C-alpha cells in the first residue's frame, strides 16, 4: 500500500525531514494564493505511482491562472485513465541539486539505504551508493563521496554548494525511520532538492505492508 501525501508528510515531520510548503486541493477553484510562486502542481493518488511518466507533474507555474490551466490538464489525463480517487498537490518550486534517498527492505539484510543523483534521469545514470541500516555518520559520509556526481555537491557551475552535514542528517533520519517503522517496505525520496543547508524532500513515495 502506497501512503498518500498527508500520511507521508506526517512521517517526514516525525523524523524531522524537511519538505516544501504545499497545499492539497480537489480542484483549481479551491486554490488560494498562499504559496510563493513559482509552484509545482502534481497528483496525489493511490492509483498513480510515477506521476511524471504520464504527464501529471507541471512545473514553473507563475500565477493562479497557470495553476488553473495545469489542473484542468491534469484532470483531463486522470479522466482519460478513469482515475477518480485523487487530489491535487500545489507546492513551492525549489532550486538546487536533485538527489535520491531511499530504502528497500531486503529479506536477508533488512533495510538497505540508497543515496545518489536523482531526478528523472536516476534510472539512466544509476549513480548511487548503498549501505545496510543502521547507518553511522561515517557510513553517510562514505556514501556521499562514493557517487560519481559528488562534484555537483560542491557548487558545480551555477548550482549552490550543498552542506554535507545536512545530507548526513537526512541519511541518518531515513535509517532511523527504516528501523523503527518495520511495516514500511520501500521509501523513495526523489527528488530531494539540496541547496546549502536546505535539504527538502520534494516528492516522497512510501510503501507500507498491510
Coordinates of C-alpha atoms in Angstrom, one line a residue:
X1 CA 0.0 0.0 0.0
X2 CA 1.4 3.4 -1.1
X3 CA 0.9 6.1 1.5
X4 CA -0.9 9.3 0.5
X5 CA 0.6 12.8 0.7
X6 CA -0.8 13.6 4.1
X7 CA 0.4 10.3 5.7
X8 CA 3.8 10.7 4.1
X9 CA 4.2 14.3 5.4
X10 CA 3.2 13.1 8.9
X11 CA 6.1 10.6 8.8
X12 CA 8.6 13.2 7.4
X13 CA 7.7 15.5 10.3
X14 CA 8.0 12.7 12.8
X15 CA 11.6 12.2 11.8
X16 CA 12.4 15.9 11.2
X17 CA 12.8 15.5 7.5
X18 CA 12.2 18.8 5.6
X19 CA 9.7 19.2 2.8
X20 CA 8.4 22.2 0.7
X21 CA 5.4 24.3 1.6
X22 CA 2.4 22.8 -0.1
X23 CA -1.4 22.7 -0.2
X24 CA -3.8 19.9 -1.1
X25 CA -6.8 20.8 -3.3
X26 CA -9.6 18.8 -5.1
X27 CA -9.7 21.3 -8.0
X28 CA -8.2 24.6 -9.0
X29 CA -11.2 26.5 -7.8
X30 CA -10.1 25.6 -4.2
X31 CA -6.6 27.1 -4.7
X32 CA -5.8 30.3 -2.9
X33 CA -2.6 32.3 -3.3
X34 CA -1.0 31.1 -0.1
X35 CA 2.3 29.9 -1.6
X36 CA 5.3 31.6 -3.0
X37 CA 5.5 31.4 -6.8
X38 CA 6.7 29.6 -8.9
X39 CA 4.9 26.4 -7.9
X40 CA 4.6 22.9 -9.0
X41 CA 1.3 21.0 -9.5
X42 CA 1.1 17.2 -9.2
X43 CA -1.4 14.5 -8.4
X44 CA -1.8 12.6 -5.1
X45 CA -3.5 9.3 -5.9
X46 CA -3.0 5.6 -4.8
X47 CA -3.6 4.7 -8.5
X48 CA -0.7 6.8 -9.8
X49 CA 2.9 5.6 -8.9
X50 CA 5.1 7.5 -11.3
X51 CA 3.4 10.9 -11.9
X52 CA 5.9 12.4 -14.4
X53 CA 5.7 9.3 -16.7
X54 CA 2.1 10.1 -17.6
X55 CA 2.3 13.9 -17.6
X56 CA 1.0 14.6 -14.2
X57 CA 3.7 17.0 -12.9
X58 CA 3.5 20.6 -14.0
X59 CA 6.5 22.9 -13.1
X60 CA 7.2 26.6 -13.4
X61 CA 3.7 27.8 -12.6
X62 CA 4.0 31.5 -12.0
X63 CA 0.4 32.6 -11.1
X64 CA -3.1 31.3 -10.2
X65 CA -4.0 31.2 -13.9
X66 CA -1.2 28.8 -14.6
X67 CA -2.3 26.6 -11.7
X68 CA -5.9 26.5 -13.0
X69 CA -4.7 25.7 -16.6
X70 CA -2.4 22.9 -15.3
X71 CA -5.2 21.5 -13.0
X72 CA -7.5 21.2 -16.0
X73 CA -4.9 19.4 -18.0
X74 CA -4.2 17.0 -15.1
X75 CA -7.9 16.2 -14.6
X76 CA -8.2 15.5 -18.3
X77 CA -5.4 12.9 -18.1
X78 CA -6.9 11.4 -14.9
X79 CA -10.3 11.1 -16.6
X80 CA -8.8 9.5 -19.7
X81 CA -7.3 6.8 -17.4
X82 CA -10.6 6.5 -15.4
X83 CA -8.9 7.6 -12.2
X84 CA -11.3 9.2 -9.8
X85 CA -9.6 8.8 -6.4
X86 CA -7.2 11.8 -6.4
X87 CA -6.3 15.2 -5.0
X88 CA -4.0 17.8 -6.4
X89 CA -0.8 19.0 -4.7
X90 CA 0.4 22.5 -5.3
X91 CA 3.9 23.1 -3.8
X92 CA 6.6 25.7 -3.9
X93 CA 9.1 25.0 -6.6
X94 CA 12.7 24.5 -5.3
X95 CA 16.1 25.2 -6.9
X96 CA 19.1 23.1 -6.1
X97 CA 20.9 19.7 -6.7
X98 CA 18.4 16.9 -7.4
X99 CA 19.2 13.8 -5.3
X100 CA 17.6 10.5 -4.5
X101 CA 17.5 9.0 -1.0
X102 CA 15.6 5.7 -0.5
X103 CA 15.3 2.4 1.2
X104 CA 14.4 -1.1 0.2
X105 CA 13.8 -3.8 2.9
X106 CA 15.7 -6.9 2.0
X107 CA 14.5 -10.3 3.4
X108 CA 18.1 -11.2 4.4
X109 CA 19.8 -7.9 5.2
X110 CA 17.0 -5.7 6.3
X111 CA 16.7 -2.1 5.3
X112 CA 19.2 -1.1 2.5
X113 CA 19.7 2.6 2.3
X114 CA 20.3 4.2 -1.1
X115 CA 21.8 7.7 -1.9
X116 CA 22.7 9.2 -5.3
X117 CA 21.9 11.7 -8.0
X118 CA 18.1 11.9 -8.5
X119 CA 15.5 13.5 -10.8
X120 CA 14.0 11.9 -13.9
X121 CA 17.4 10.6 -15.1
X122 CA 18.1 8.4 -12.0
X123 CA 17.4 5.1 -13.7
X124 CA 19.6 6.0 -16.7
X125 CA 22.5 7.4 -14.7
X126 CA 22.4 4.7 -12.0
X127 CA 24.7 6.8 -9.9
X128 CA 24.0 5.5 -6.3
X129 CA 25.7 4.2 -3.2
X130 CA 24.2 1.7 -0.7
X131 CA 24.6 0.7 2.9
X132 CA 22.7 -1.6 5.3
X133 CA 20.9 0.2 8.2
X134 CA 21.7 1.2 10.9
X135 CA 23.9 3.9 9.4
X136 CA 26.7 5.7 11.2
X137 CA 27.9 9.2 10.4
X138 CA 30.9 7.7 8.8
X139 CA 28.7 5.4 6.6
X140 CA 26.8 8.5 5.4
X141 CA 30.0 10.4 4.5
X142 CA 31.3 7.5 2.6
X143 CA 28.0 7.1 0.7
X144 CA 28.2 10.8 -0.3
X145 CA 31.8 10.5 -1.5
X146 CA 31.2 7.3 -3.5
X147 CA 28.8 8.7 -6.1
X148 CA 30.3 9.8 -9.4
X149 CA 28.3 13.0 -9.3
X150 CA 29.7 14.2 -6.0
X151 CA 31.2 17.3 -7.8
X152 CA 27.6 18.6 -8.1
X153 CA 27.5 18.9 -4.3
X154 CA 30.5 21.3 -4.3
X155 CA 28.8 24.2 -6.1
X156 CA 29.3 23.0 -9.7
X157 CA 28.7 25.8 -12.2
X158 CA 25.6 27.7 -11.2
X159 CA 24.4 25.1 -8.6
X160 CA 24.5 26.0 -4.9
X161 CA 27.0 24.2 -2.7
X162 CA 25.4 21.5 -0.6
X163 CA 26.0 21.2 3.1
X164 CA 27.2 17.7 3.7
X165 CA 26.4 17.7 7.4
X166 CA 22.7 18.3 6.5
X167 CA 22.8 15.4 4.0
X168 CA 24.2 13.2 6.7
X169 CA 21.3 14.2 9.0
X170 CA 18.8 13.2 6.2
X171 CA 20.5 9.8 5.7
X172 CA 20.6 9.1 9.5
X173 CA 16.9 10.1 9.6
X174 CA 15.8 7.7 6.9
X175 CA 18.0 5.0 8.5
X176 CA 16.1 5.6 11.8
X177 CA 12.7 5.6 10.1
X178 CA 13.5 2.3 8.3
X179 CA 14.4 0.6 11.6
X180 CA 11.5 2.0 13.6
X181 CA 8.7 1.7 11.0
X182 CA 9.0 -2.0 10.4
X183 CA 5.9 -2.2 8.2
X184 CA 7.5 0.2 5.6
X185 CA 8.9 -2.0 2.8
X186 CA 10.1 0.8 0.5
X187 CA 11.0 4.5 0.6
X188 CA 11.7 6.6 -2.5
X189 CA 12.5 10.3 -1.9
X190 CA 13.1 11.6 -5.4
X191 CA 13.8 14.3 -6.0
X192 CA 15.4 15.6 -2.8
X193 CA 16.3 19.2 -3.6
X194 CA 19.6 20.3 -1.9
X195 CA 20.9 23.9 -1.6
X196 CA 23.2 24.8 1.2
X197 CA 21.7 23.6 4.5
X198 CA 18.3 23.5 2.9
X199 CA 17.6 19.8 2.1
X200 CA 13.9 19.2 1.2
X201 CA 12.1 16.1 0.0
X202 CA 10.1 17.4 -3.0
X203 CA 8.4 14.0 -3.7
X204 CA 8.0 11.0 -1.4
X205 CA 6.8 7.6 -2.3
X206 CA 6.5 5.3 0.8
X207 CA 5.2 1.8 0.5
X208 CA 3.8 0.1 3.6
X209 CA 2.8 -3.5 4.1
X210 CA -0.9 -4.0 5.0

